[in-house]
Amino acid sequence: MNNHQYVAIMAGGIGSRFWPMSRNRLPKQFLDVLGTGQTLLQSTYNRFAAFVPAANIFIITFEEYAPLVAQQLPDLPQANILKEPSRKSTAPCVAYMAFKLMQRNPDASFIVSPSDHLVLDQQGFADLAQQALQFAEERNALVTLGINPTYPNTGYGYIQYDQVAVEKNVYKVKTFTEKPNLELAKTFLASGDFLWNAGIFVWKATDVLHAFEKHLPEMYEVFAAEANLFDTEQEHDALVRIYPQCTNISIDYGIMEKAQNVHIIPASIGWSDLGTWNSAYENMDKDYLGNAVTGKNVMVIDATRNMVHVPDSKMVVLQGLDDFVIVDTNDVLLICKKDREQEIKDYMAEVKRNKGDKYL
């Protein structure tokens, strides 16, 4: 990495599909979901810190979570914790980082990454990230990493790409598709020219701002009007004025699906977005009956393929359940069929209607 290259880790989400462990006050990126001894944010930071100096890593988070970031990442400079005044999806987040870096270093390029993904092949990821940076800088391209799909997952977006490489392992993107139904996902997998959208993007600050100016001009203009205040003491005051004027739109939909100079690098790096309890289950150690258990005092009797996450202090005896998610916290117990976990957001809405925000 050189001094012109940076990383922006997005850590402002709520992680509602990991309820009741993930809460408004303590979302999943600040939790040790897999029982590894590291939170997801710490794992992501350490993944980048292996090849990027701490001074060049930024965490963009909802301002309420800034103290959590500082507590979990003591080596990160306090000034590198960027506080969003409200949640507005990923496009405003990227615009914020790009305008800030332009004030600091007009030659800047940067990687944008979620804070809550799993990557098992750390060195493979580092190699591909640096390849993407080099390609973006040389070709003025918007680059994304795509994951080689292993099964027809309906919870991921898909990216179609040309089969002729622009250079080694880099391809031109043809289309983006939001989460498909199962039949369409099977078709994508069989075609061999689709990758999972990992939500990891690489570009020069100037290039992504040109894309904002073309494809999201209203958002570009509200940021540009305050551009001279970025990377100054007035930065947060400017954000308070800017964010209410921004639409709630993702960088995928707002920029990547519309831009012409988008390229993709296929990756097989042991990736999962850890978006659901099922995805956590798939990436955890299991007993001989297929149960993934976090909790030191869990006894499993005639139960198979369950995802169990309970406090170490609680004695839990589990008998007769198959394919369930069982999550216990100090005030909420969730018992849910694994194949119904996509409905957890609906359950949360029902809890909110009946009990208010106390359990959210």
Short mmCIF file of C-alpha atoms in Angstrom, two decimals:
data_model
loop_
_atom_site.label_atom_id
_atom_site.label_comp_id
_atom_site.label_asym_id
_atom_site.label_seq_id
_atom_site.Cartn_x
_atom_site.Cartn_y
_atom_site.Cartn_z
CA MET A 1 0.00 0.00 0.00
CA ASN A 2 1.13 3.56 -0.62
CA ASN A 3 0.20 6.79 1.14
CA HIS A 4 -2.52 7.53 -1.42
CA GLN A 5 -4.50 4.37 -0.58
CA TYR A 6 -7.14 4.20 2.15
CA VAL A 7 -9.87 1.97 3.56
CA ALA A 8 -13.39 2.93 4.64
CA ILE A 9 -15.18 0.34 6.80
CA MET A 10 -18.93 0.91 7.05
CA ALA A 11 -20.18 0.09 10.56
CA GLY A 12 -23.45 1.95 11.02
CA GLY A 13 -26.09 -0.73 10.45
CA ILE A 14 -28.44 -2.37 12.93
CA GLY A 15 -28.11 -6.02 11.87
CA SER A 16 -31.76 -6.72 12.55
CA ARG A 17 -31.66 -10.27 11.15
CA PHE A 18 -29.41 -11.19 14.10
CA TRP A 19 -32.03 -10.16 16.65
CA PRO A 20 -32.27 -10.70 19.59
CA MET A 21 -28.49 -10.75 19.97
CA SER A 22 -28.11 -7.69 17.73
CA ARG A 23 -29.94 -4.67 19.19
CA ASN A 24 -30.27 -0.99 18.34
CA ARG A 25 -27.83 -0.12 21.12
CA LEU A 26 -25.36 -2.92 20.29
CA PRO A 27 -25.60 -4.08 16.64
CA LYS A 28 -24.04 -7.26 15.29
CA GLN A 29 -20.81 -5.64 14.02
CA PHE A 30 -19.88 -5.04 17.67
CA LEU A 31 -20.63 -8.64 18.69
CA ASP A 32 -18.66 -11.89 18.62
CA VAL A 33 -21.29 -13.68 16.55
CA LEU A 34 -19.15 -16.73 15.72
CA GLY A 35 -17.61 -17.20 19.16
CA THR A 36 -14.08 -16.52 17.91
CA GLY A 37 -13.00 -14.07 20.61
CA GLN A 38 -13.23 -11.13 18.18
CA THR A 39 -16.19 -8.99 17.20
CA LEU A 40 -17.02 -8.75 13.51
CA LEU A 41 -15.73 -5.17 13.43
CA GLN A 42 -12.44 -6.20 15.04
CA SER A 43 -12.02 -9.05 12.55
CA THR A 44 -12.64 -6.71 9.61
CA TYR A 45 -10.26 -4.07 10.95
CA ASN A 46 -7.53 -6.66 11.54
CA ARG A 47 -8.03 -8.00 8.00
CA PHE A 48 -7.15 -4.58 6.58
CA ALA A 49 -4.57 -3.66 9.24
CA ALA A 50 -2.46 -6.56 7.96
CA PHE A 51 -1.63 -4.49 4.85
CA VAL A 52 -2.88 -0.95 5.53
CA PRO A 53 -1.48 1.43 8.20
CA ALA A 54 -3.99 2.39 10.91
CA ALA A 55 -3.67 6.06 9.90
CA ASN A 56 -5.24 5.18 6.52
CA ILE A 57 -8.18 3.15 7.88
CA PHE A 58 -11.47 4.93 8.60
CA ILE A 59 -14.58 3.59 10.30
CA ILE A 60 -17.81 5.25 9.20
CA THR A 61 -20.55 4.69 11.76
CA PHE A 62 -23.74 6.12 13.21
CA GLU A 63 -22.64 8.76 15.73
CA GLU A 64 -24.25 6.86 18.62
CA TYR A 65 -21.83 3.96 17.98
CA ALA A 66 -18.60 6.02 17.92
CA PRO A 67 -17.74 5.15 21.56
CA LEU A 68 -18.15 1.44 20.76
CA VAL A 69 -15.75 1.77 17.82
CA ALA A 70 -13.18 3.55 19.99
CA GLN A 71 -13.50 0.91 22.69
CA GLN A 72 -13.14 -2.04 20.33
CA LEU A 73 -10.36 -0.54 18.14
CA PRO A 74 -7.97 1.19 20.56
CA ASP A 75 -5.19 1.36 17.93
CA LEU A 76 -7.34 3.38 15.53
CA PRO A 77 -6.78 7.16 15.67
CA GLN A 78 -9.87 8.86 17.16
CA ALA A 79 -9.98 11.22 14.18
CA ASN A 80 -10.51 8.20 11.91
CA ILE A 81 -13.92 7.43 13.45
CA LEU A 82 -16.33 9.23 11.12
CA LYS A 83 -19.77 9.90 12.59
CA GLU A 84 -22.86 9.94 10.41
CA PRO A 85 -25.71 12.01 11.92
CA SER A 86 -28.36 9.63 10.51
CA ARG A 87 -28.65 6.35 8.59
CA LYS A 88 -29.03 6.88 4.85
CA SER A 89 -27.78 3.62 3.29
CA THR A 90 -24.38 3.40 1.59
CA ALA A 91 -24.35 6.08 -1.14
CA PRO A 92 -24.12 9.09 1.24
CA CYS A 93 -21.52 7.15 3.24
CA VAL A 94 -19.31 6.75 0.15
CA ALA A 95 -19.82 10.39 -0.89
CA TYR A 96 -18.77 11.49 2.61
CA MET A 97 -15.55 9.47 2.45
CA ALA A 98 -14.72 10.58 -1.10
CA PHE A 99 -15.18 14.30 -0.35
CA LYS A 100 -13.17 14.01 2.86
CA LEU A 101 -10.28 12.27 1.12
CA MET A 102 -10.31 14.81 -1.71
CA GLN A 103 -9.66 17.53 0.86
CA ARG A 104 -6.89 15.51 2.47
CA ASN A 105 -5.28 13.93 -0.60
CA PRO A 106 -6.56 14.64 -4.14
CA ASP A 107 -4.73 11.54 -5.41
CA ALA A 108 -6.53 9.25 -2.95
CA SER A 109 -7.98 5.87 -3.85
CA PHE A 110 -9.90 3.78 -1.36
CA ILE A 111 -11.57 0.48 -0.57
CA VAL A 112 -15.12 0.48 0.80
CA SER A 113 -16.06 -2.57 2.87
CA PRO A 114 -18.85 -3.68 5.18
CA SER A 115 -17.80 -4.31 8.78
CA ASP A 116 -19.65 -7.57 9.35
CA HIS A 117 -18.42 -10.05 6.73
CA LEU A 118 -16.37 -13.18 7.18
CA VAL A 119 -13.24 -13.81 5.09
CA LEU A 120 -11.31 -17.00 5.81
CA ASP A 121 -8.48 -16.50 3.28
CA GLN A 122 -6.91 -13.34 4.66
CA GLN A 123 -3.85 -13.33 2.38
CA GLY A 124 -5.93 -14.06 -0.71
CA PHE A 125 -8.18 -11.15 0.17
CA ALA A 126 -5.19 -8.81 0.67
CA ASP A 127 -3.76 -9.78 -2.71
CA LEU A 128 -7.04 -9.18 -4.55
CA ALA A 129 -7.68 -5.88 -2.75
CA GLN A 130 -4.29 -4.57 -3.80
CA GLN A 131 -4.82 -5.78 -7.36
CA ALA A 132 -8.16 -3.92 -7.41
CA LEU A 133 -6.52 -0.72 -6.15
CA GLN A 134 -3.84 -0.88 -8.83
CA PHE A 135 -6.40 -1.53 -11.60
CA ALA A 136 -8.68 1.29 -10.39
CA GLU A 137 -5.79 3.74 -10.33
CA GLU A 138 -4.44 2.77 -13.76
CA ARG A 139 -7.78 2.45 -15.60
CA ASN A 140 -9.94 5.07 -13.83
CA ALA A 141 -12.35 2.23 -13.15
CA LEU A 142 -14.91 1.45 -10.49
CA VAL A 143 -13.98 -2.02 -9.24
CA THR A 144 -15.80 -4.57 -7.12
CA LEU A 145 -14.89 -7.99 -5.76
CA GLY A 146 -17.31 -10.76 -6.75
CA ILE A 147 -17.55 -14.06 -4.93
CA ASN A 148 -17.57 -17.28 -6.93
CA PRO A 149 -20.99 -18.76 -6.02
CA THR A 150 -21.12 -22.23 -4.50
CA TYR A 151 -24.91 -22.72 -4.44
CA PRO A 152 -28.04 -20.81 -5.60
CA ASN A 153 -28.29 -18.42 -2.66
CA THR A 154 -31.37 -16.18 -2.78
CA GLY A 155 -30.11 -13.79 -0.11
CA TYR A 156 -27.28 -12.26 -2.17
CA GLY A 157 -27.23 -9.93 -5.14
CA TYR A 158 -25.64 -11.23 -8.35
CA ILE A 159 -23.30 -9.59 -10.86
CA GLN A 160 -23.01 -10.76 -14.47
CA TYR A 161 -19.67 -10.22 -16.22
CA ASP A 162 -18.03 -10.62 -19.62
CA GLN A 163 -16.14 -13.88 -20.04
CA VAL A 164 -13.16 -12.25 -21.76
CA ALA A 165 -10.74 -10.76 -19.23
CA VAL A 166 -9.62 -7.14 -19.58
CA GLU A 167 -6.43 -8.20 -17.87
CA LYS A 168 -5.59 -11.18 -15.66
CA ASN A 169 -8.62 -11.96 -13.45
CA VAL A 170 -10.35 -8.60 -14.16
CA TYR A 171 -13.59 -8.50 -16.16
CA LYS A 172 -16.09 -5.91 -17.39
CA VAL A 173 -19.41 -5.95 -15.54
CA LYS A 174 -22.58 -6.45 -17.62
CA THR A 175 -25.47 -6.36 -15.12
CA PHE A 176 -26.35 -6.16 -11.42
CA THR A 177 -29.35 -8.16 -10.17
CA GLU A 178 -30.95 -7.81 -6.73
CA LYS A 179 -31.72 -10.91 -4.66
CA PRO A 180 -33.32 -13.40 -7.09
CA ASN A 181 -35.86 -16.15 -6.48
CA LEU A 182 -34.57 -19.72 -6.32
CA GLU A 183 -35.22 -20.59 -9.97
CA LEU A 184 -33.42 -17.49 -11.19
CA ALA A 185 -30.53 -18.12 -8.79
CA LYS A 186 -30.21 -21.65 -10.20
CA THR A 187 -30.13 -20.20 -13.73
CA PHE A 188 -27.42 -17.73 -12.73
CA LEU A 189 -25.32 -20.49 -11.20
CA ALA A 190 -25.69 -22.76 -14.24
CA SER A 191 -24.69 -19.99 -16.66
CA GLY A 192 -21.24 -19.62 -15.09
CA ASP A 193 -21.04 -15.86 -15.70
CA PHE A 194 -22.54 -14.58 -12.45
CA LEU A 195 -20.82 -13.80 -9.14
CA TRP A 196 -22.22 -12.93 -5.72
CA ASN A 197 -22.13 -9.22 -4.91
CA ALA A 198 -19.89 -8.88 -1.85
CA GLY A 199 -20.46 -5.15 -1.43
CA ILE A 200 -16.71 -4.43 -1.49
CA PHE A 201 -15.78 -1.57 -3.83
CA VAL A 202 -12.50 0.03 -4.92
CA TRP A 203 -11.94 3.33 -6.77
CA LYS A 204 -10.14 6.62 -6.91
CA ALA A 205 -11.92 9.38 -5.02
CA THR A 206 -12.03 11.54 -8.16
CA ASP A 207 -13.60 8.75 -10.23
CA VAL A 208 -16.37 7.88 -7.80
CA LEU A 209 -17.17 11.59 -7.37
CA HIS A 210 -17.46 11.94 -11.15
CA ALA A 211 -19.92 9.03 -11.02
CA PHE A 212 -21.91 10.80 -8.29
CA GLU A 213 -21.96 13.98 -10.36
CA LYS A 214 -23.38 12.04 -13.33
CA HIS A 215 -25.73 9.53 -11.69
CA LEU A 216 -26.68 11.12 -8.34
CA PRO A 217 -26.29 14.82 -9.15
CA GLU A 218 -28.53 16.12 -6.35
CA MET A 219 -26.55 14.24 -3.71
CA TYR A 220 -23.28 15.36 -5.29
CA GLU A 221 -24.36 18.99 -5.18
CA VAL A 222 -25.31 19.03 -1.47
CA PHE A 223 -21.93 17.55 -0.57
CA ALA A 224 -20.02 19.76 -2.99
CA ALA A 225 -21.61 22.89 -1.51
CA GLU A 226 -19.89 22.10 1.82
CA ALA A 227 -16.75 20.47 0.40
CA ASN A 228 -14.33 23.04 1.86
CA LEU A 229 -15.46 22.10 5.39
CA PHE A 230 -14.51 18.44 5.09
CA ASP A 231 -11.44 17.39 7.05
CA THR A 232 -11.86 20.48 9.27
CA GLU A 233 -13.43 21.06 12.68
CA GLN A 234 -16.64 22.11 10.91
CA GLU A 235 -17.03 18.73 9.18
CA HIS A 236 -19.71 17.32 11.48
CA ASP A 237 -21.77 20.52 11.39
CA ALA A 238 -21.69 20.27 7.60
CA LEU A 239 -22.89 16.66 7.75
CA VAL A 240 -25.81 17.65 9.96
CA ARG A 241 -26.91 19.99 7.18
CA ILE A 242 -26.14 17.57 4.34
CA TYR A 243 -27.65 14.27 5.47
CA PRO A 244 -31.31 15.37 5.70
CA GLN A 245 -31.04 16.36 2.03
CA CYS A 246 -29.73 12.95 0.92
CA THR A 247 -31.93 10.18 -0.45
CA ASN A 248 -31.78 6.80 1.26
CA ILE A 249 -30.08 4.86 -1.54
CA SER A 250 -27.36 2.24 -1.82
CA ILE A 251 -24.15 2.76 -3.76
CA ASP A 252 -25.03 -0.38 -5.76
CA TYR A 253 -28.34 0.99 -7.01
CA GLY A 254 -27.33 4.66 -7.18
CA ILE A 255 -23.97 4.31 -8.93
CA MET A 256 -22.73 0.81 -9.76
CA GLU A 257 -25.79 -0.35 -11.72
CA LYS A 258 -25.66 2.78 -13.90
CA ALA A 259 -21.96 3.48 -14.43
CA GLN A 260 -20.18 2.23 -17.57
CA ASN A 261 -16.63 1.77 -16.32
CA VAL A 262 -17.39 -0.98 -13.76
CA HIS A 263 -15.10 -4.01 -13.49
CA ILE A 264 -15.09 -7.07 -11.27
CA ILE A 265 -12.46 -9.40 -9.84
CA PRO A 266 -13.72 -12.94 -9.07
CA ALA A 267 -12.71 -14.14 -5.62
CA SER A 268 -12.67 -17.46 -3.77
CA ILE A 269 -11.65 -16.29 -0.31
CA GLY A 270 -13.94 -18.14 2.10
CA TRP A 271 -16.42 -15.25 2.16
CA SER A 272 -19.81 -14.95 3.86
CA ASP A 273 -21.80 -11.80 4.52
CA LEU A 274 -22.98 -13.24 7.87
CA GLY A 275 -26.34 -11.65 7.24
CA THR A 276 -28.44 -14.25 9.04
CA TRP A 277 -28.28 -16.86 11.77
CA ASN A 278 -28.20 -19.50 9.03
CA SER A 279 -25.05 -17.96 7.54
CA ALA A 280 -23.48 -17.95 11.02
CA TYR A 281 -24.47 -21.60 11.40
CA GLU A 282 -22.79 -22.49 8.11
CA ASN A 283 -19.51 -20.97 9.30
CA MET A 284 -19.34 -22.41 12.83
CA ASP A 285 -17.91 -25.65 14.17
CA LYS A 286 -20.59 -28.30 14.71
CA ASP A 287 -20.98 -31.42 16.82
CA TYR A 288 -21.51 -34.88 15.32
CA LEU A 289 -25.27 -34.19 15.06
CA GLY A 290 -24.72 -30.93 13.16
CA ASN A 291 -25.47 -28.56 16.04
CA ALA A 292 -23.52 -25.27 16.14
CA VAL A 293 -23.36 -24.26 19.79
CA THR A 294 -22.05 -21.10 21.48
CA GLY A 295 -22.36 -21.40 25.27
CA LYS A 296 -20.33 -23.40 27.79
CA ASN A 297 -23.24 -25.12 29.55
CA VAL A 298 -25.37 -26.54 26.75
CA MET A 299 -26.46 -30.19 26.81
CA VAL A 300 -27.87 -31.51 23.52
CA ILE A 301 -30.03 -34.66 23.59
CA ASP A 302 -31.51 -36.14 20.43
CA ALA A 303 -31.38 -32.78 18.62
CA THR A 304 -29.86 -32.09 15.21
CA ARG A 305 -28.72 -29.24 12.97
CA ASN A 306 -29.59 -26.46 15.44
CA MET A 307 -28.01 -23.02 15.77
CA VAL A 308 -27.65 -22.38 19.52
CA HIS A 309 -26.31 -19.11 20.96
CA VAL A 310 -26.72 -18.74 24.73
CA PRO A 311 -24.75 -17.09 27.57
CA ASP A 312 -21.96 -19.10 29.17
CA SER A 313 -23.63 -18.59 32.55
CA LYS A 314 -26.90 -20.31 31.56
CA MET A 315 -27.50 -24.04 31.77
CA VAL A 316 -29.45 -25.11 28.69
CA VAL A 317 -30.81 -28.61 28.02
CA LEU A 318 -31.93 -29.03 24.41
CA GLN A 319 -33.95 -32.11 23.47
CA GLY A 320 -35.84 -33.11 20.37
CA LEU A 321 -35.44 -30.01 18.22
CA ASP A 322 -34.26 -30.24 14.62
CA ASP A 323 -33.22 -27.30 12.40
CA PHE A 324 -34.00 -24.54 14.89
CA VAL A 325 -32.37 -21.24 15.80
CA ILE A 326 -32.22 -20.85 19.59
CA VAL A 327 -30.84 -17.53 20.83
CA ASP A 328 -31.03 -16.50 24.48
CA THR A 329 -30.12 -13.08 25.88
CA ASN A 330 -30.74 -11.59 29.31
CA ASP A 331 -34.23 -10.41 28.30
CA VAL A 332 -35.26 -12.20 25.09
CA LEU A 333 -35.43 -15.86 24.07
CA LEU A 334 -35.88 -16.64 20.35
CA ILE A 335 -36.85 -20.13 19.19
CA CYS A 336 -37.40 -20.18 15.44
CA LYS A 337 -37.23 -22.72 12.63
CA LYS A 338 -34.08 -22.17 10.59
CA ASP A 339 -36.02 -22.06 7.33
CA ARG A 340 -38.24 -19.27 8.73
CA GLU A 341 -35.40 -17.00 9.85
CA GLN A 342 -36.11 -14.51 7.06
CA GLU A 343 -39.25 -13.67 9.04
CA ILE A 344 -37.30 -12.44 12.08
CA LYS A 345 -37.79 -8.84 10.90
CA ASP A 346 -41.55 -9.51 10.94
CA TYR A 347 -41.32 -10.86 14.47
CA MET A 348 -39.44 -7.71 15.52
CA ALA A 349 -42.17 -5.55 14.02
CA GLU A 350 -44.76 -7.51 16.02
CA VAL A 351 -42.70 -7.08 19.21
CA LYS A 352 -42.47 -3.33 18.53
CA ARG A 353 -46.25 -3.08 18.02
CA ASN A 354 -47.01 -4.94 21.24
CA LYS A 355 -44.12 -3.99 23.53
CA GLY A 356 -42.54 -0.83 22.07
CA ASP A 357 -38.77 -0.49 21.63
CA LYS A 358 -37.77 -2.07 24.96
CA TYR A 359 -36.75 -5.40 23.42
CA LEU A 360 -35.27 -3.99 20.22
#
